Amino acid sequence: MDYTRNIGKNQEKVLMEEKLTNLKKSSVKMSKLLFDIDKKKALRMVECAKILLFKNFEQIGYRKLFKAFMCKILLCPFCMTRKSILIGNNLHKVLQFGADEKKLEYIHLTLALRNCKINELQDTVELMLKSFKKLIKRDIFQERRGGTIKGWFRNLEITFNREEKTFHPHFHVVLAVEKSYFFKEINPDGYLTQERALQMWKECLGVDYLPTVDLRKVYYLDDNGNKIIKFDNNSEGLKKAVEEASKYITKAMELLSIDDEKLQKKVIKSMLQALSYRRLFAYGGVLKEIRAELKLQDEEKSNLINLGDDEIDTTGMEYLVEVYKWCQENGGQYQKFVELSEMEFKKLEKSLQDERNVLKKFDILKK
C-alpha cells in the first residue's frame, strides 16, 4: 500500500482550523519555556497534537478530529483549552438536566482572598481547597440538616497581575437550589445573602480581613434591560454561567504574553508546583448525582478528542482519513501530507494495533 501517494499534491494544503493552529503555536512556545523547569514535561509537550487525523465525510461536508496524541500537561495551551471545553460541555448538560427534570435554579458564587506573591501560591491554593471543604460542611449545604443548597460545582481559576507580580486565585461556584429557596421570608435561615456568604468564607479561611465574595442569581438581560431567568436549551443565562464557571485554572496564553522571560518561568514553575496532582474542579450534592446519572465523559481520563459536543450522526457513512502534521516552518502550521480511504486506514491501524504506533507511523513517513 502506498501511504505516501498523496503527499505531493497535498503538500501545500494547510489546516483551515485556525484555532487548532494557534493553540499548537502556543504549546510550542510554552514547551520552550518549560525546558529549564522540567525537561521531561517539555519534551512531552513538544509532541502534543503533532499529528492530527480527521475523518472527512465529503458527501455531507463534515469533518471531525478523531485521533491525536494530547500531552495533558498542566499549562499546555492546547490541552487546557480542550479540557476547559469538555468541562463546560459536561457542566452545561448537568445544569440543563437539573433545570429540566428537577426544576433547579442556579446561583453563581465567586470566592476569593487577597492576592498572593508568586512564592505563596502553593500555600494559598492549599488554604483555599481546605476552606472550601469546611464551607460545604455548613448546615446550609447539608440536606440532611435542612440545607437549602442542593448541589454545587466548584472550579479554580488563577489570574496573574503583571504590574503587582501577584496571583489572584479564586473559585467559581455554581449553586443549585429549588425555586422555593428564593422565598426567603418563609425560611430566612436557609437563604444565603452576600453578607452571610462573606462571613462564612472569612471564617473558613481563618483570615483577619474581609475576603472577596460575589453572589448573584443566574440570569441574563434582554434588549430592554430586564432580568430573564430561564433555562431552556437556548438560555443565555445558563450559557453565561457555564462559560464563567468552567474556565480551567488560567488562560495559558496570558502567561505567554508576559514580557519578562525570567518572570514568565518563575510564574510557570510556581503554578506547576501549586497545581500538579490536584483536583481543581469538583461536583457535589444533586449535581454530582446528575453527572453520574448522565454517565458523562471523565474530564481527567479523557483523551481530549471527543469533547462531548453534539455530533452529526455519521453511522454507515464512508469517509476519507486526512492526516495533518505540525511543521515549524513559515511560523508554524499544520500541513496535510497524506489522505487514505477508510479501508486503507483500517488496514494500517490493524497492522500496527496500537494507537500511538499509528501516529508514530505517520510521523516517520514525513521525515
Short mmCIF file of C-alpha atoms in Angstrom, two decimals:
data_model
loop_
_atom_site.label_atom_id
_atom_site.label_comp_id
_atom_site.label_asym_id
_atom_site.label_seq_id
_atom_site.Cartn_x
_atom_site.Cartn_y
_atom_site.Cartn_z
CA MET A 1 0.00 0.00 0.00
CA ASP A 2 1.47 3.36 -0.99
CA TYR A 3 0.75 5.52 2.05
CA THR A 4 2.64 8.46 0.57
CA ARG A 5 0.82 8.54 -2.76
CA ASN A 6 -0.94 11.80 -1.94
CA ILE A 7 1.93 13.68 -0.34
CA GLY A 8 2.89 15.55 -3.48
CA LYS A 9 -0.47 17.06 -4.34
CA ASN A 10 -1.38 17.75 -0.70
CA GLN A 11 1.96 19.17 0.43
CA GLU A 12 0.76 22.76 0.31
CA LYS A 13 -2.62 22.12 1.89
CA VAL A 14 -2.72 23.84 5.26
CA LEU A 15 -5.23 23.10 8.01
CA MET A 16 -8.01 25.65 7.90
CA GLU A 17 -8.97 25.29 11.58
CA GLU A 18 -7.11 28.42 12.70
CA LYS A 19 -7.90 27.84 16.37
CA LEU A 20 -6.08 24.50 16.42
CA THR A 21 -3.08 26.07 14.70
CA ASN A 22 -2.93 28.93 17.22
CA LEU A 23 -3.21 26.52 20.15
CA LYS A 24 -0.33 24.43 18.81
CA LYS A 25 1.80 27.55 18.31
CA SER A 26 1.15 28.49 21.93
CA SER A 27 2.04 24.97 23.11
CA VAL A 28 5.34 25.17 21.23
CA LYS A 29 6.12 28.46 22.98
CA MET A 30 5.17 27.03 26.37
CA SER A 31 7.32 23.92 25.80
CA LYS A 32 10.37 26.12 25.19
CA LEU A 33 9.81 27.92 28.48
CA LEU A 34 9.38 24.57 30.24
CA PHE A 35 12.75 23.17 29.20
CA ASP A 36 14.62 24.86 32.06
CA ILE A 37 11.91 23.86 34.57
CA ASP A 38 11.01 20.29 33.65
CA LYS A 39 12.69 18.89 30.54
CA LYS A 40 10.61 15.70 30.57
CA LYS A 41 7.33 17.63 30.51
CA ALA A 42 8.73 19.99 27.88
CA LEU A 43 9.62 17.15 25.51
CA ARG A 44 6.20 15.58 26.00
CA MET A 45 4.52 18.92 25.23
CA VAL A 46 6.55 19.22 22.01
CA GLU A 47 4.86 16.01 20.81
CA CYS A 48 1.39 17.22 21.83
CA ALA A 49 -1.03 17.37 18.87
CA LYS A 50 1.88 16.95 16.45
CA ILE A 51 -0.19 14.64 14.26
CA LEU A 52 -3.93 15.21 13.74
CA LEU A 53 -6.20 12.71 12.00
CA PHE A 54 -9.58 13.83 10.69
CA LYS A 55 -12.48 11.88 9.26
CA ASN A 56 -13.81 13.74 6.25
CA PHE A 57 -17.39 12.86 5.27
CA GLU A 58 -17.32 14.56 1.89
CA GLN A 59 -20.91 13.70 0.98
CA ILE A 60 -22.26 15.90 3.80
CA GLY A 61 -19.37 18.39 4.05
CA TYR A 62 -18.50 17.36 7.61
CA ARG A 63 -15.10 16.72 9.13
CA LYS A 64 -14.10 15.82 12.67
CA LEU A 65 -10.90 15.18 14.59
CA PHE A 66 -10.78 11.55 15.72
CA LYS A 67 -7.20 10.73 16.62
CA ALA A 68 -4.27 12.64 18.12
CA PHE A 69 -1.82 12.44 21.00
CA MET A 70 -2.52 15.01 23.74
CA CYS A 71 0.15 15.53 26.41
CA LYS A 72 -2.42 16.55 29.09
CA ILE A 73 0.29 18.52 30.89
CA LEU A 74 -0.84 21.31 33.17
CA LEU A 75 -0.43 24.68 31.40
CA CYS A 76 -0.31 23.16 27.90
CA PRO A 77 -2.45 25.67 25.95
CA PHE A 78 -3.72 23.02 23.54
CA CYS A 79 -4.78 20.54 26.22
CA MET A 80 -6.04 23.08 28.74
CA THR A 81 -8.26 24.76 26.20
CA ARG A 82 -9.80 21.48 25.09
CA LYS A 83 -10.22 20.36 28.69
CA SER A 84 -11.97 23.61 29.53
CA ILE A 85 -14.38 23.00 26.63
CA LEU A 86 -15.09 19.47 27.87
CA ILE A 87 -15.65 20.70 31.44
CA GLY A 88 -18.03 23.35 30.10
CA ASN A 89 -19.95 20.92 27.88
CA ASN A 90 -20.38 18.48 30.77
CA LEU A 91 -21.43 21.22 33.16
CA HIS A 92 -23.99 22.58 30.71
CA LYS A 93 -25.56 19.12 30.34
CA VAL A 94 -25.71 18.69 34.13
CA LEU A 95 -27.28 22.10 34.72
CA GLN A 96 -29.70 21.70 31.82
CA PHE A 97 -30.85 18.30 33.11
CA GLY A 98 -31.22 19.73 36.61
CA ALA A 99 -33.36 22.57 35.30
CA ASP A 100 -35.50 20.39 33.02
CA GLU A 101 -36.00 17.32 35.18
CA LYS A 102 -35.60 18.58 38.75
CA LYS A 103 -36.71 22.19 38.28
CA LEU A 104 -33.49 23.51 39.81
CA GLU A 105 -32.37 27.11 39.58
CA TYR A 106 -28.82 28.36 39.95
CA ILE A 107 -26.70 30.91 41.74
CA HIS A 108 -23.20 31.93 40.71
CA LEU A 109 -20.82 32.41 43.63
CA THR A 110 -17.26 33.76 43.37
CA LEU A 111 -14.92 33.24 46.31
CA ALA A 112 -11.53 34.92 46.55
CA LEU A 113 -8.99 36.24 49.01
CA ARG A 114 -6.11 38.67 48.89
CA ASN A 115 -3.68 38.31 46.02
CA CYS A 116 -0.60 36.31 46.91
CA LYS A 117 3.05 36.58 45.97
CA ILE A 118 4.50 34.16 43.44
CA ASN A 119 6.19 32.00 46.07
CA GLU A 120 2.99 31.90 48.17
CA LEU A 121 0.73 30.30 45.56
CA GLN A 122 1.10 26.70 46.74
CA ASP A 123 0.15 27.52 50.34
CA THR A 124 -2.68 29.80 49.17
CA VAL A 125 -4.23 27.14 46.93
CA GLU A 126 -3.93 24.61 49.79
CA LEU A 127 -5.72 27.04 52.11
CA MET A 128 -8.50 27.67 49.58
CA LEU A 129 -9.17 23.97 48.97
CA LYS A 130 -9.29 23.19 52.69
CA SER A 131 -11.50 26.22 53.32
CA PHE A 132 -13.98 25.19 50.64
CA LYS A 133 -14.27 21.75 52.23
CA LYS A 134 -15.15 23.49 55.51
CA LEU A 135 -17.67 25.69 53.73
CA ILE A 136 -19.69 22.85 52.21
CA LYS A 137 -19.94 21.20 55.63
CA ARG A 138 -22.03 24.14 56.87
CA ASP A 139 -25.69 23.36 57.54
CA ILE A 140 -26.95 25.30 54.53
CA PHE A 141 -25.10 22.82 52.26
CA GLN A 142 -26.25 19.71 54.15
CA GLU A 143 -29.67 18.49 53.01
CA ARG A 144 -29.98 16.07 55.94
CA ARG A 145 -29.67 19.07 58.26
CA GLY A 146 -32.26 21.10 56.41
CA GLY A 147 -29.83 22.71 53.96
CA THR A 148 -31.36 24.55 51.04
CA ILE A 149 -28.36 24.34 48.70
CA LYS A 150 -28.95 21.04 46.92
CA GLY A 151 -25.74 20.80 44.95
CA TRP A 152 -22.69 22.65 43.71
CA PHE A 153 -19.94 22.80 41.11
CA ARG A 154 -16.60 24.34 42.05
CA ASN A 155 -13.74 25.34 39.76
CA LEU A 156 -10.43 27.07 40.48
CA GLU A 157 -9.17 29.89 38.27
CA ILE A 158 -5.90 31.76 38.71
CA THR A 159 -5.00 35.02 37.00
CA PHE A 160 -1.68 36.84 37.21
CA ASN A 161 -1.30 40.57 37.85
CA ARG A 162 1.76 41.60 35.85
CA GLU A 163 2.01 45.06 37.40
CA GLU A 164 1.94 43.85 41.01
CA LYS A 165 3.54 40.46 40.18
CA THR A 166 0.90 38.65 42.24
CA PHE A 167 -1.55 35.80 41.68
CA HIS A 168 -5.30 36.14 42.04
CA PRO A 169 -6.65 32.63 42.79
CA HIS A 170 -10.43 32.37 43.09
CA PHE A 171 -13.25 29.86 42.92
CA HIS A 172 -16.16 29.98 40.52
CA VAL A 173 -19.03 28.10 42.13
CA VAL A 174 -22.47 27.22 40.77
CA LEU A 175 -25.03 26.52 43.50
CA ALA A 176 -28.17 24.51 42.73
CA VAL A 177 -31.34 25.39 44.63
CA GLU A 178 -35.07 24.77 44.36
CA LYS A 179 -37.40 27.58 43.40
CA SER A 180 -38.74 27.79 46.97
CA TYR A 181 -35.25 28.85 48.11
CA PHE A 182 -35.89 32.37 46.88
CA PHE A 183 -38.88 32.87 49.20
CA LYS A 184 -36.51 33.97 51.95
CA GLU A 185 -39.32 35.33 54.12
CA ILE A 186 -40.52 31.75 54.67
CA ASN A 187 -37.09 30.34 55.53
CA PRO A 188 -34.60 33.12 56.28
CA ASP A 189 -32.09 30.67 57.82
CA GLY A 190 -31.96 28.78 54.53
CA TYR A 191 -31.18 31.84 52.41
CA LEU A 192 -27.60 32.79 51.57
CA THR A 193 -27.11 36.54 51.46
CA GLN A 194 -23.95 38.25 50.24
CA GLU A 195 -23.10 39.26 53.81
CA ARG A 196 -23.68 35.77 55.16
CA ALA A 197 -21.59 34.16 52.41
CA LEU A 198 -18.80 36.66 53.09
CA GLN A 199 -18.78 35.90 56.82
CA MET A 200 -18.84 32.14 56.25
CA TRP A 201 -15.95 32.31 53.76
CA LYS A 202 -13.94 34.52 56.14
CA GLU A 203 -14.44 32.05 58.99
CA CYS A 204 -13.50 29.07 56.82
CA LEU A 205 -10.35 30.81 55.62
CA GLY A 206 -9.45 31.88 59.15
CA VAL A 207 -8.19 35.29 57.98
CA ASP A 208 -8.37 38.60 59.84
CA TYR A 209 -9.58 40.63 56.85
CA LEU A 210 -12.66 40.60 54.64
CA PRO A 211 -12.10 38.37 51.60
CA THR A 212 -13.99 38.82 48.34
CA VAL A 213 -17.38 37.23 47.69
CA ASP A 214 -19.79 37.84 44.84
CA LEU A 215 -23.19 36.16 44.86
CA ARG A 216 -25.82 36.50 42.17
CA LYS A 217 -28.65 34.52 40.64
CA VAL A 218 -28.03 33.19 37.16
CA TYR A 219 -29.89 35.39 34.68
CA TYR A 220 -29.32 37.49 31.58
CA LEU A 221 -30.54 40.90 30.42
CA ASP A 222 -32.86 41.16 27.44
CA ASP A 223 -32.78 44.02 24.93
CA ASN A 224 -34.82 46.17 27.32
CA GLY A 225 -32.53 45.55 30.28
CA ASN A 226 -34.95 43.19 32.02
CA LYS A 227 -33.61 40.25 34.00
CA ILE A 228 -34.58 36.98 32.31
CA ILE A 229 -34.31 33.75 34.30
CA LYS A 230 -34.96 30.64 32.25
CA PHE A 231 -33.06 27.51 31.44
CA ASP A 232 -34.25 26.23 28.09
CA ASN A 233 -31.75 24.96 25.51
CA ASN A 234 -31.01 28.46 24.27
CA SER A 235 -30.76 30.07 27.69
CA GLU A 236 -28.21 32.87 27.59
CA GLY A 237 -28.14 32.95 31.38
CA LEU A 238 -27.16 29.30 31.62
CA LYS A 239 -24.55 29.61 28.88
CA LYS A 240 -23.02 32.63 30.61
CA ALA A 241 -22.86 30.81 33.94
CA VAL A 242 -21.21 27.79 32.34
CA GLU A 243 -18.64 29.89 30.48
CA GLU A 244 -17.67 31.70 33.67
CA ALA A 245 -17.63 28.63 35.90
CA SER A 246 -15.77 26.27 33.57
CA LYS A 247 -12.64 28.35 32.98
CA TYR A 248 -9.88 25.85 33.62
CA ILE A 249 -7.24 27.21 36.04
CA THR A 250 -5.94 30.02 33.87
CA LYS A 251 -5.58 31.08 30.28
CA ALA A 252 -2.10 29.80 29.43
CA MET A 253 -1.91 32.37 26.63
CA GLU A 254 -1.94 35.09 29.30
CA LEU A 255 1.25 33.62 30.75
CA LEU A 256 2.83 33.62 27.30
CA SER A 257 2.15 37.35 27.00
CA ILE A 258 4.41 38.19 29.97
CA ASP A 259 7.30 40.19 28.50
CA ASP A 260 9.97 39.29 31.07
CA GLU A 261 11.10 35.71 30.32
CA LYS A 262 12.68 35.29 33.75
CA LEU A 263 9.39 36.29 35.38
CA GLN A 264 7.50 34.02 32.97
CA LYS A 265 9.48 30.98 34.05
CA LYS A 266 9.12 31.87 37.71
CA VAL A 267 5.33 32.13 37.33
CA ILE A 268 5.08 28.86 35.37
CA LYS A 269 7.23 26.98 37.90
CA SER A 270 5.12 28.27 40.79
CA MET A 271 1.88 27.20 39.09
CA LEU A 272 3.19 23.73 38.30
CA GLN A 273 4.28 23.24 41.92
CA ALA A 274 0.99 24.53 43.31
CA LEU A 275 -1.45 22.79 40.99
CA SER A 276 0.02 19.47 39.86
CA TYR A 277 -1.86 16.35 41.01
CA ARG A 278 -4.80 18.33 42.42
CA ARG A 279 -8.48 18.01 41.62
CA LEU A 280 -9.06 21.59 40.56
CA PHE A 281 -12.79 21.28 39.91
CA ALA A 282 -15.45 19.19 41.60
CA TYR A 283 -19.17 18.44 41.85
CA GLY A 284 -21.23 17.92 44.98
CA GLY A 285 -24.78 17.07 46.07
CA VAL A 286 -27.51 16.72 43.45
CA LEU A 287 -25.25 17.99 40.65
CA LYS A 288 -22.78 15.17 41.37
CA GLU A 289 -25.68 12.70 41.28
CA ILE A 290 -26.90 14.09 37.93
CA ARG A 291 -23.40 13.91 36.48
CA ALA A 292 -23.20 10.22 37.44
CA GLU A 293 -26.70 9.55 36.08
CA LEU A 294 -25.81 11.08 32.71
CA LYS A 295 -22.62 8.98 32.56
CA LEU A 296 -20.61 11.87 31.20
CA GLN A 297 -17.06 11.55 29.96
CA ASP A 298 -14.48 11.79 32.78
CA GLU A 299 -12.62 15.05 32.26
CA GLU A 300 -9.44 13.73 33.86
CA LYS A 301 -9.30 10.47 31.89
CA SER A 302 -10.47 11.93 28.58
CA ASN A 303 -8.20 11.75 25.54
CA LEU A 304 -9.45 15.28 24.78
CA ILE A 305 -10.52 14.26 21.27
CA ASN A 306 -14.27 13.93 21.71
CA LEU A 307 -15.27 16.93 23.79
CA GLY A 308 -18.88 15.94 24.34
CA ASP A 309 -20.28 18.19 21.64
CA ASP A 310 -23.42 17.08 19.87
CA GLU A 311 -22.10 15.49 16.70
CA ILE A 312 -23.72 14.72 13.38
CA ASP A 313 -24.76 11.08 13.09
CA THR A 314 -22.35 9.57 10.57
CA THR A 315 -23.24 5.91 11.13
CA GLY A 316 -22.64 3.89 7.97
CA MET A 317 -21.21 6.83 6.01
CA GLU A 318 -17.97 6.48 4.05
CA TYR A 319 -15.13 8.82 4.90
CA LEU A 320 -11.57 9.74 3.99
CA VAL A 321 -8.84 9.99 6.61
CA GLU A 322 -6.87 13.22 6.33
CA VAL A 323 -3.55 13.34 8.15
CA TYR A 324 -2.00 16.64 9.17
CA LYS A 325 1.43 17.11 10.72
CA TRP A 326 2.79 20.14 12.54
CA CYS A 327 5.54 21.85 10.55
CA GLN A 328 7.53 24.57 12.28
CA GLU A 329 8.49 26.44 9.09
CA ASN A 330 6.53 29.51 7.96
CA GLY A 331 5.79 30.46 11.56
CA GLY A 332 4.30 27.06 12.32
CA GLN A 333 1.39 25.38 10.56
CA TYR A 334 -0.37 22.06 10.07
CA GLN A 335 0.19 20.61 6.60
CA LYS A 336 -1.76 17.73 5.08
CA PHE A 337 0.67 15.15 3.76
CA VAL A 338 -1.44 12.04 3.24
CA GLU A 339 -5.03 11.04 2.62
CA LEU A 340 -6.34 7.50 2.97
CA SER A 341 -9.59 5.77 2.22
CA GLU A 342 -11.46 4.28 5.16
CA MET A 343 -10.37 0.77 4.12
CA GLU A 344 -6.71 1.75 3.73
CA PHE A 345 -6.63 3.34 7.15
CA LYS A 346 -8.28 0.37 8.86
CA LYS A 347 -5.71 -2.00 7.31
CA LEU A 348 -2.89 0.20 8.57
CA GLU A 349 -4.46 0.50 12.01
CA LYS A 350 -4.93 -3.27 12.25
CA SER A 351 -1.35 -3.98 11.23
CA LEU A 352 0.07 -1.59 13.84
CA GLN A 353 -2.56 -2.33 16.53
CA ASP A 354 -1.50 0.35 19.00
CA GLU A 355 -2.95 3.84 18.53
CA ARG A 356 0.33 5.54 19.41
CA ASN A 357 2.07 3.41 16.76
CA VAL A 358 -0.35 4.66 14.13
CA LEU A 359 0.51 8.26 14.98
CA LYS A 360 4.21 7.38 15.12
CA LYS A 361 3.99 5.77 11.67
CA PHE A 362 2.65 8.97 10.15
CA ASP A 363 5.32 10.98 11.94
CA ILE A 364 8.07 8.80 10.44
CA LEU A 365 6.56 8.99 6.95
CA LYS A 366 7.12 12.72 6.85
CA LYS A 367 10.77 12.57 7.91
#
